Coordinates of N, CA and C in Angstrom, one line a residue:
M1 N -174.0 60.5 -10.3 CA -175.1 59.7 -9.9 C -176.0 60.5 -8.9
L2 N -177.3 60.5 -9.1 CA -178.2 61.1 -8.2 C -178.8 60.1 -7.2
N3 N -178.8 60.4 -6.0 CA -179.4 59.5 -5.0 C -180.3 60.3 -4.0
F4 N -181.1 59.5 -3.3 CA -181.9 60.0 -2.3 C -181.6 59.2 -1.0
Q5 N -181.5 59.9 0.1 CA -181.2 59.3 1.4 C -182.4 59.4 2.3
A6 N -182.7 58.3 2.9 CA -183.9 58.2 3.8 C -183.5 58.6 5.2
W7 N -184.2 59.5 5.8 CA -184.0 60.0 7.2 C -185.3 59.8 8.0
G8 N -185.1 59.3 9.3 CA -186.2 59.1 10.2 C -186.3 57.7 10.6
P9 N -187.4 57.2 11.0 CA -188.7 58.0 11.0 C -188.7 58.9 12.2
F10 N -189.4 60.0 11.9 CA -189.6 61.1 13.0 C -191.1 61.0 13.4
D11 N -191.3 60.8 14.7 CA -192.6 60.7 15.3 C -193.3 62.1 15.2
Y12 N -194.6 62.0 14.9 CA -195.4 63.2 14.8 C -196.7 63.0 15.6
D13 N -196.9 63.8 16.6 CA -198.1 63.6 17.4 C -198.8 65.0 17.6
G14 N -198.5 66.0 16.8 CA -199.0 67.3 16.8 C -198.1 68.3 17.5
D15 N -197.1 67.8 18.2 CA -196.2 68.7 18.9 C -195.1 69.1 17.9
I16 N -195.2 70.2 17.3 CA -194.3 70.6 16.2 C -192.8 70.9 16.8
G17 N -192.7 71.4 17.9 CA -191.4 71.6 18.5 C -190.7 70.3 18.8
A18 N -191.4 69.4 19.3 CA -190.8 68.1 19.6 C -190.4 67.4 18.3
F19 N -191.2 67.5 17.3 CA -190.9 67.0 16.0 C -189.6 67.5 15.4
W20 N -189.4 68.8 15.4 CA -188.2 69.4 14.9 C -187.0 69.1 15.8
Q21 N -187.2 68.9 17.1 CA -186.1 68.5 17.9 C -185.6 67.1 17.5
S22 N -186.5 66.2 17.2 CA -186.1 64.8 16.8 C -185.4 64.9 15.4
V23 N -185.8 65.8 14.5 CA -185.2 65.9 13.2 C -183.7 66.4 13.5
D24 N -183.6 67.4 14.3 CA -182.3 67.9 14.6 C -181.4 66.9 15.3
A25 N -181.9 66.1 16.2 CA -181.1 65.1 16.9 C -180.6 64.0 15.9
E26 N -181.5 63.7 14.9 CA -181.1 62.7 13.9 C -179.9 63.3 13.0
A27 N -180.0 64.5 12.7 CA -179.0 65.2 11.9 C -177.6 65.1 12.7
V28 N -177.7 65.5 13.9 CA -176.5 65.5 14.8 C -175.9 64.1 14.9
K29 N -176.8 63.1 15.1 CA -176.4 61.7 15.2 C -175.5 61.3 14.0
Y30 N -175.9 61.8 12.8 CA -175.1 61.4 11.6 C -174.2 62.5 11.1
N31 N -173.7 63.3 12.1 CA -172.7 64.4 11.8 C -173.2 65.3 10.7
T32 N -174.4 65.7 10.7 CA -175.0 66.7 9.7 C -175.5 67.9 10.5
D33 N -175.3 69.0 9.9 CA -175.8 70.3 10.5 C -177.3 70.2 10.4
P34 N -178.0 70.4 11.6 CA -179.5 70.3 11.6 C -180.1 71.3 10.6
A35 N -179.5 72.5 10.4 CA -180.0 73.4 9.5 C -179.9 72.9 8.0
D36 N -178.9 72.1 7.7 CA -178.8 71.5 6.4 C -179.9 70.5 6.1
L37 N -180.3 69.7 7.1 CA -181.4 68.8 7.0 C -182.7 69.5 6.9
R38 N -182.9 70.5 7.6 CA -184.2 71.3 7.6 C -184.3 71.9 6.2
R39 N -183.2 72.4 5.6 CA -183.3 73.1 4.3 C -183.1 72.2 3.1
A40 N -182.9 70.9 3.3 CA -182.7 70.0 2.2 C -184.0 69.8 1.5
I41 N -183.9 69.3 0.2 CA -185.1 69.1 -0.6 C -185.2 67.6 -0.9
G42 N -186.4 67.3 -1.4 CA -186.7 65.9 -1.7 C -188.2 65.6 -1.5
C43 N -188.4 64.4 -1.1 CA -189.8 63.9 -0.9 C -190.0 63.5 0.6
Y44 N -191.2 63.4 1.0 CA -191.4 62.9 2.4 C -192.7 62.1 2.4
M45 N -192.8 61.2 3.4 CA -193.9 60.3 3.6 C -194.4 60.3 5.0
F46 N -195.7 60.5 5.1 CA -196.4 60.4 6.5 C -197.0 59.0 6.5
S47 N -196.7 58.2 7.5 CA -197.3 56.9 7.7 C -197.7 56.7 9.1
I48 N -198.5 55.7 9.3 CA -199.0 55.3 10.6 C -198.7 53.8 10.8
T49 N -198.1 53.5 12.0 CA -197.7 52.2 12.3 C -198.7 51.5 13.2
R50 N -198.7 50.2 13.0 CA -199.5 49.3 13.9 C -198.6 48.1 14.1
G51 N -198.0 48.0 15.3 CA -197.1 47.0 15.5 C -195.8 47.2 14.6
K52 N -195.5 46.2 13.8 CA -194.3 46.3 12.9 C -194.7 46.8 11.5
N53 N -196.0 46.9 11.3 CA -196.5 47.3 10.0 C -196.7 48.8 9.9
A54 N -196.3 49.4 8.8 CA -196.5 50.8 8.6 C -197.3 51.0 7.3
K55 N -198.3 51.9 7.4 CA -199.1 52.2 6.2 C -199.0 53.7 5.8
P56 N -198.6 53.9 4.6 CA -198.4 55.3 4.1 C -199.8 56.0 3.9
W57 N -199.8 57.2 4.3 CA -201.1 58.0 4.2 C -200.9 59.3 3.4
Y58 N -199.7 59.8 3.3 CA -199.5 61.0 2.5 C -198.1 61.0 2.0
I59 N -197.9 61.4 0.7 CA -196.6 61.6 0.1 C -196.5 63.0 -0.4
G60 N -195.4 63.7 -0.1 CA -195.3 65.1 -0.5 C -193.8 65.3 -1.0
K61 N -193.6 66.5 -1.5 CA -192.3 66.9 -2.0 C -192.0 68.3 -1.7
T62 N -190.7 68.6 -1.7 CA -190.3 70.0 -1.6 C -189.1 70.3 -2.4
S63 N -189.2 71.3 -3.2 CA -188.0 71.8 -3.9 C -187.8 73.3 -3.7
A64 N -188.5 73.8 -2.7 CA -188.5 75.2 -2.3 C -187.2 75.5 -1.5
Q65 N -186.9 76.8 -1.5 CA -185.7 77.3 -0.7 C -185.8 76.9 0.8
T66 N -187.0 76.9 1.3 CA -187.2 76.6 2.7 C -187.1 75.1 3.0
G67 N -187.0 74.2 2.0 CA -186.8 72.8 2.2 C -187.9 72.1 3.0
F68 N -187.5 71.1 3.7 CA -188.5 70.3 4.5 C -189.1 71.2 5.6
Y69 N -188.3 72.1 6.1 CA -188.8 72.9 7.2 C -190.0 73.8 6.8
G70 N -190.0 74.3 5.6 CA -191.1 75.1 5.1 C -192.2 74.3 4.5
E71 N -192.2 73.0 4.5 CA -193.1 72.3 3.7 C -193.9 71.2 4.6
V72 N -193.2 70.4 5.3 CA -193.9 69.2 5.9 C -194.9 69.5 7.0
L73 N -194.9 70.6 7.6 CA -195.9 70.9 8.7 C -196.7 72.1 8.4
T74 N -197.0 72.4 7.1 CA -197.9 73.5 6.8 C -199.3 73.1 7.2
A75 N -200.2 74.0 7.4 CA -201.6 73.7 7.8 C -202.2 72.7 6.9
H76 N -202.0 72.8 5.6 CA -202.6 71.8 4.7 C -202.2 70.4 4.9
K77 N -200.8 70.2 5.2 CA -200.3 68.9 5.4 C -200.7 68.4 6.8
V78 N -200.7 69.2 7.8 CA -201.2 68.8 9.1 C -202.6 68.3 9.1
N79 N -203.5 69.0 8.2 CA -204.9 68.5 8.1 C -204.9 67.1 7.5
H80 N -204.1 66.8 6.5 CA -204.0 65.5 6.0 C -203.6 64.5 7.1
Y81 N -202.5 64.8 7.8 CA -202.0 63.9 8.9 C -203.1 63.7 9.9
N82 N -203.8 64.7 10.4 CA -204.8 64.6 11.4 C -206.0 63.7 10.9
A83 N -206.4 63.9 9.6 CA -207.5 63.1 9.0 C -207.0 61.6 9.0
A84 N -205.8 61.4 8.6 CA -205.3 60.0 8.6 C -205.3 59.4 10.0
L85 N -204.8 60.2 10.9 CA -204.8 59.7 12.3 C -206.2 59.3 12.8
E86 N -207.2 60.2 12.5 CA -208.5 60.0 12.9 C -209.1 58.7 12.2
A87 N -208.8 58.6 10.9 CA -209.3 57.4 10.2 C -208.7 56.1 10.7
S88 N -207.5 56.2 11.2 CA -206.8 54.9 11.7 C -207.0 54.7 13.2
G89 N -207.6 55.7 13.9 CA -207.8 55.6 15.3 C -206.5 55.7 16.1
R90 N -205.5 56.3 15.5 CA -204.2 56.4 16.2 C -204.0 57.9 16.6
K91 N -203.0 58.1 17.6 CA -202.7 59.4 18.1 C -201.4 60.0 17.5
S92 N -200.6 59.1 16.8 CA -199.4 59.6 16.3 C -199.0 58.9 15.0
G93 N -198.2 59.5 14.2 CA -197.7 58.9 13.0 C -196.2 59.2 12.9
Q94 N -195.7 58.9 11.7 CA -194.3 59.1 11.5 C -194.0 59.8 10.1
L95 N -193.0 60.6 10.0 CA -192.6 61.1 8.8 C -191.2 60.6 8.4
V96 N -191.0 60.3 7.2 CA -189.6 59.9 6.7 C -189.3 60.9 5.6
F97 N -188.1 61.5 5.6 CA -187.6 62.4 4.6 C -186.8 61.6 3.6
F98 N -186.9 61.8 2.3 CA -186.1 61.3 1.3 C -185.3 62.5 0.7
T99 N -184.1 62.7 1.2 CA -183.4 63.9 0.8 C -182.5 63.6 -0.4
L100 N -182.5 64.6 -1.4 CA -181.7 64.5 -2.5 C -180.2 64.8 -2.1
V101 N -179.3 63.9 -2.5 CA -177.9 64.0 -2.1 C -177.1 64.4 -3.4
T102 N -176.3 65.3 -3.3 CA -175.4 65.7 -4.4 C -174.4 64.7 -4.7
S103 N -173.8 64.8 -5.9 CA -172.7 63.9 -6.3 C -171.5 63.9 -5.4
T104 N -171.4 65.0 -4.6 CA -170.3 65.0 -3.6 C -170.7 64.6 -2.2
G105 N -171.9 64.1 -2.1 CA -172.4 63.6 -0.8 C -173.1 64.6 0.1
Y106 N -173.4 65.8 -0.3 CA -174.0 66.7 0.5 C -175.5 66.7 0.3
L107 N -176.3 67.2 1.3 CA -177.7 67.3 1.1 C -178.0 68.5 0.2
S108 N -178.8 68.2 -0.8 CA -179.0 69.2 -1.9 C -180.0 70.3 -1.4
R109 N -179.8 71.5 -1.9 CA -180.7 72.6 -1.6 C -181.4 72.9 -2.9
A110 N -182.4 73.8 -2.9 CA -183.3 74.0 -4.0 C -182.5 74.5 -5.2
T111 N -182.7 73.9 -6.4 CA -182.2 74.4 -7.7 C -183.2 74.0 -8.7
R112 N -183.3 74.8 -9.7 CA -184.3 74.5 -10.8 C -184.0 73.2 -11.5
S113 N -182.8 72.7 -11.6 CA -182.5 71.5 -12.3 C -182.9 70.2 -11.6
T114 N -183.3 70.3 -10.3 CA -183.7 69.1 -9.5 C -185.2 68.9 -9.5
T115 N -186.0 69.9 -9.9 CA -187.4 69.8 -9.8 C -188.0 68.6 -10.5
S116 N -187.6 68.3 -11.7 CA -188.2 67.2 -12.4 C -187.8 65.8 -11.8
L117 N -186.6 65.7 -11.2 CA -186.2 64.5 -10.5 C -187.1 64.3 -9.2
I118 N -187.3 65.4 -8.5 CA -188.1 65.3 -7.3 C -189.6 65.0 -7.7
N119 N -190.1 65.6 -8.7 CA -191.4 65.2 -9.2 C -191.6 63.8 -9.6
W120 N -190.5 63.2 -10.2 CA -190.5 61.8 -10.6 C -190.6 60.9 -9.3
L121 N -189.7 61.2 -8.4 CA -189.7 60.4 -7.1 C -191.1 60.5 -6.4
E122 N -191.7 61.7 -6.4 CA -193.0 61.8 -5.7 C -194.0 60.9 -6.4
R123 N -194.0 60.9 -7.7 CA -195.0 60.0 -8.5 C -194.7 58.5 -8.2
M124 N -193.4 58.2 -8.2 CA -193.1 56.8 -7.9 C -193.5 56.4 -6.5
L125 N -193.2 57.2 -5.5 CA -193.6 56.9 -4.1 C -195.2 56.9 -4.0
I126 N -195.9 57.8 -4.6 CA -197.3 57.8 -4.6 C -197.9 56.4 -5.2
G127 N -197.3 56.0 -6.3 CA -197.7 54.7 -6.8 C -197.5 53.6 -5.9
M128 N -196.4 53.5 -5.2 CA -196.1 52.5 -4.3 C -197.0 52.6 -3.1
A129 N -197.3 53.8 -2.6 CA -198.1 54.0 -1.4 C -199.5 53.6 -1.7
I130 N -200.1 53.9 -2.9 CA -201.5 53.6 -3.2 C -201.6 52.0 -3.3
A131 N -200.6 51.4 -3.7 CA -200.6 49.9 -3.7 C -200.8 49.3 -2.3
K132 N -200.2 50.0 -1.4 CA -200.3 49.5 0.0 C -201.5 50.1 0.8
N133 N -201.9 51.3 0.4 CA -203.1 52.0 1.0 C -203.9 52.7 0.0
P134 N -205.0 52.1 -0.5 CA -205.9 52.7 -1.4 C -206.5 54.0 -0.9
N135 N -206.5 54.2 0.4 CA -207.0 55.4 1.0 C -206.0 56.5 1.2
L136 N -204.9 56.5 0.5 CA -203.9 57.5 0.5 C -204.5 58.9 0.4
R137 N -204.1 59.8 1.1 CA -204.7 61.2 1.1 C -204.4 62.0 -0.1
N138 N -203.3 61.7 -0.8 CA -203.0 62.4 -2.0 C -204.1 62.3 -3.1
K139 N -204.4 63.4 -3.7 CA -205.5 63.4 -4.8 C -204.9 63.8 -6.1
R140 N -204.0 64.8 -6.2 CA -203.4 65.2 -7.5 C -202.6 64.1 -8.1
D141 N -202.9 64.0 -9.4 CA -202.2 63.0 -10.3 C -202.3 61.5 -9.8
T142 N -203.4 61.2 -9.2 CA -203.6 59.8 -8.7 C -204.7 59.1 -9.4
K143 N -205.4 59.7 -10.3 CA -206.6 59.1 -10.9 C -206.3 57.8 -11.6
L144 N -205.3 57.8 -12.5 CA -204.9 56.6 -13.2 C -204.3 55.5 -12.2
L145 N -203.6 56.0 -11.2 CA -203.0 55.0 -10.3 C -204.1 54.3 -9.5
R146 N -205.3 55.0 -9.3 CA -206.4 54.4 -8.6 C -207.3 53.5 -9.5
E147 N -207.3 53.9 -10.8 CA -208.3 53.2 -11.6 C -207.8 52.1 -12.5
V148 N -206.5 52.2 -12.9 CA -205.9 51.3 -13.8 C -205.3 50.1 -13.0
W149 N -205.4 48.9 -13.5 CA -204.8 47.8 -12.9 C -204.0 47.0 -13.9
V150 N -202.9 46.4 -13.5 CA -202.2 45.5 -14.3 C -202.1 44.2 -13.6
E151 N -202.8 43.2 -14.2 CA -202.9 41.9 -13.5 C -201.6 41.4 -13.0
G152 N -201.6 41.0 -11.7 CA -200.4 40.5 -11.0 C -199.4 41.5 -10.5
V153 N -199.6 42.8 -11.0 CA -198.6 43.8 -10.7 C -199.1 44.9 -9.7
F154 N -200.2 45.6 -10.1 CA -200.7 46.6 -9.3 C -202.2 46.9 -9.6
G155 N -202.8 47.5 -8.6 CA -204.2 47.8 -8.8 C -205.1 46.7 -8.1
K156 N -206.3 46.9 -8.1 CA -207.2 45.9 -7.5 C -207.2 44.6 -8.4
Q157 N -206.9 43.5 -7.8 CA -206.8 42.3 -8.6 C -208.1 41.5 -8.6
E158 N -208.4 40.9 -9.8 CA -209.6 40.1 -9.9 C -209.6 38.9 -9.1
L159 N -210.7 38.4 -8.7 CA -210.8 37.2 -7.9 C -210.6 36.0 -8.8
G160 N -210.1 34.9 -8.2 CA -209.9 33.7 -9.0 C -208.4 33.6 -9.3
R161 N -208.2 32.5 -10.1 CA -206.8 32.1 -10.4 C -206.3 33.1 -11.5
P162 N -205.1 33.7 -11.3 CA -204.6 34.6 -12.3 C -204.0 33.8 -13.5
F163 N -203.9 34.5 -14.6 CA -203.3 33.9 -15.8 C -201.8 33.7 -15.5
S164 N -201.2 32.8 -16.2 CA -199.8 32.5 -16.0 C -198.9 33.7 -16.2
G165 N -199.2 34.6 -17.1 CA -198.5 35.8 -17.4 C -198.5 36.7 -16.2
A166 N -199.6 36.8 -15.5 CA -199.7 37.6 -14.3 C -198.8 37.0 -13.2
V167 N -198.8 35.7 -13.0 CA -197.9 35.1 -12.0 C -196.5 35.3 -12.3
A168 N -196.1 35.2 -13.6 CA -194.7 35.5 -14.0 C -194.3 36.9 -13.7
A169 N -195.2 37.9 -14.1 CA -195.0 39.3 -13.8 C -194.8 39.6 -12.4
K170 N -195.7 39.0 -11.5 CA -195.6 39.3 -10.1 C -194.3 38.7 -9.6
K171 N -193.9 37.6 -10.0 CA -192.6 37.0 -9.5 C -191.4 37.8 -9.9
A172 N -191.5 38.4 -11.1 CA -190.3 39.2 -11.6 C -190.3 40.6 -11.0
L173 N -191.4 41.2 -10.8 CA -191.5 42.6 -10.4 C -191.7 42.8 -8.9
L174 N -192.3 41.9 -8.2 CA -192.6 42.2 -6.8 C -191.9 41.3 -5.8

């Protein structure tokens, strides 16, 4: 069975050194080698909290040899985080890692066979994130997620009383 394990949230305020220190501390807390968590593969989410509520702003993935360490704080990603912080009027956000875990319980490293699984998870997370934040910073592969709606389930809902099928779908799926 293939699983993803959530790690974090890790605070991000622009201080890259402090960010990686918090990642390393989390790894040690759960008896994991920090280098293994840094090199792990999977997906990640940048969100901004307001009180108890969190709003996702960017979803990404890594299946590269460098894992999360080589992916989550590249200039391109930091630009997305900074734009989200500016749009929300906040000074810091959080990252959560969704690490692929092997069948024997170890954090997975890059392999060709895991790419399609990680791509699938990224699309699922993007769909969930757009439902919560239509201003999600992701652009690639989001056109249909932004334009198509299914009454009662996802997308911008029509005003007025929904059909009974939409009510039943919402009750079953959400």
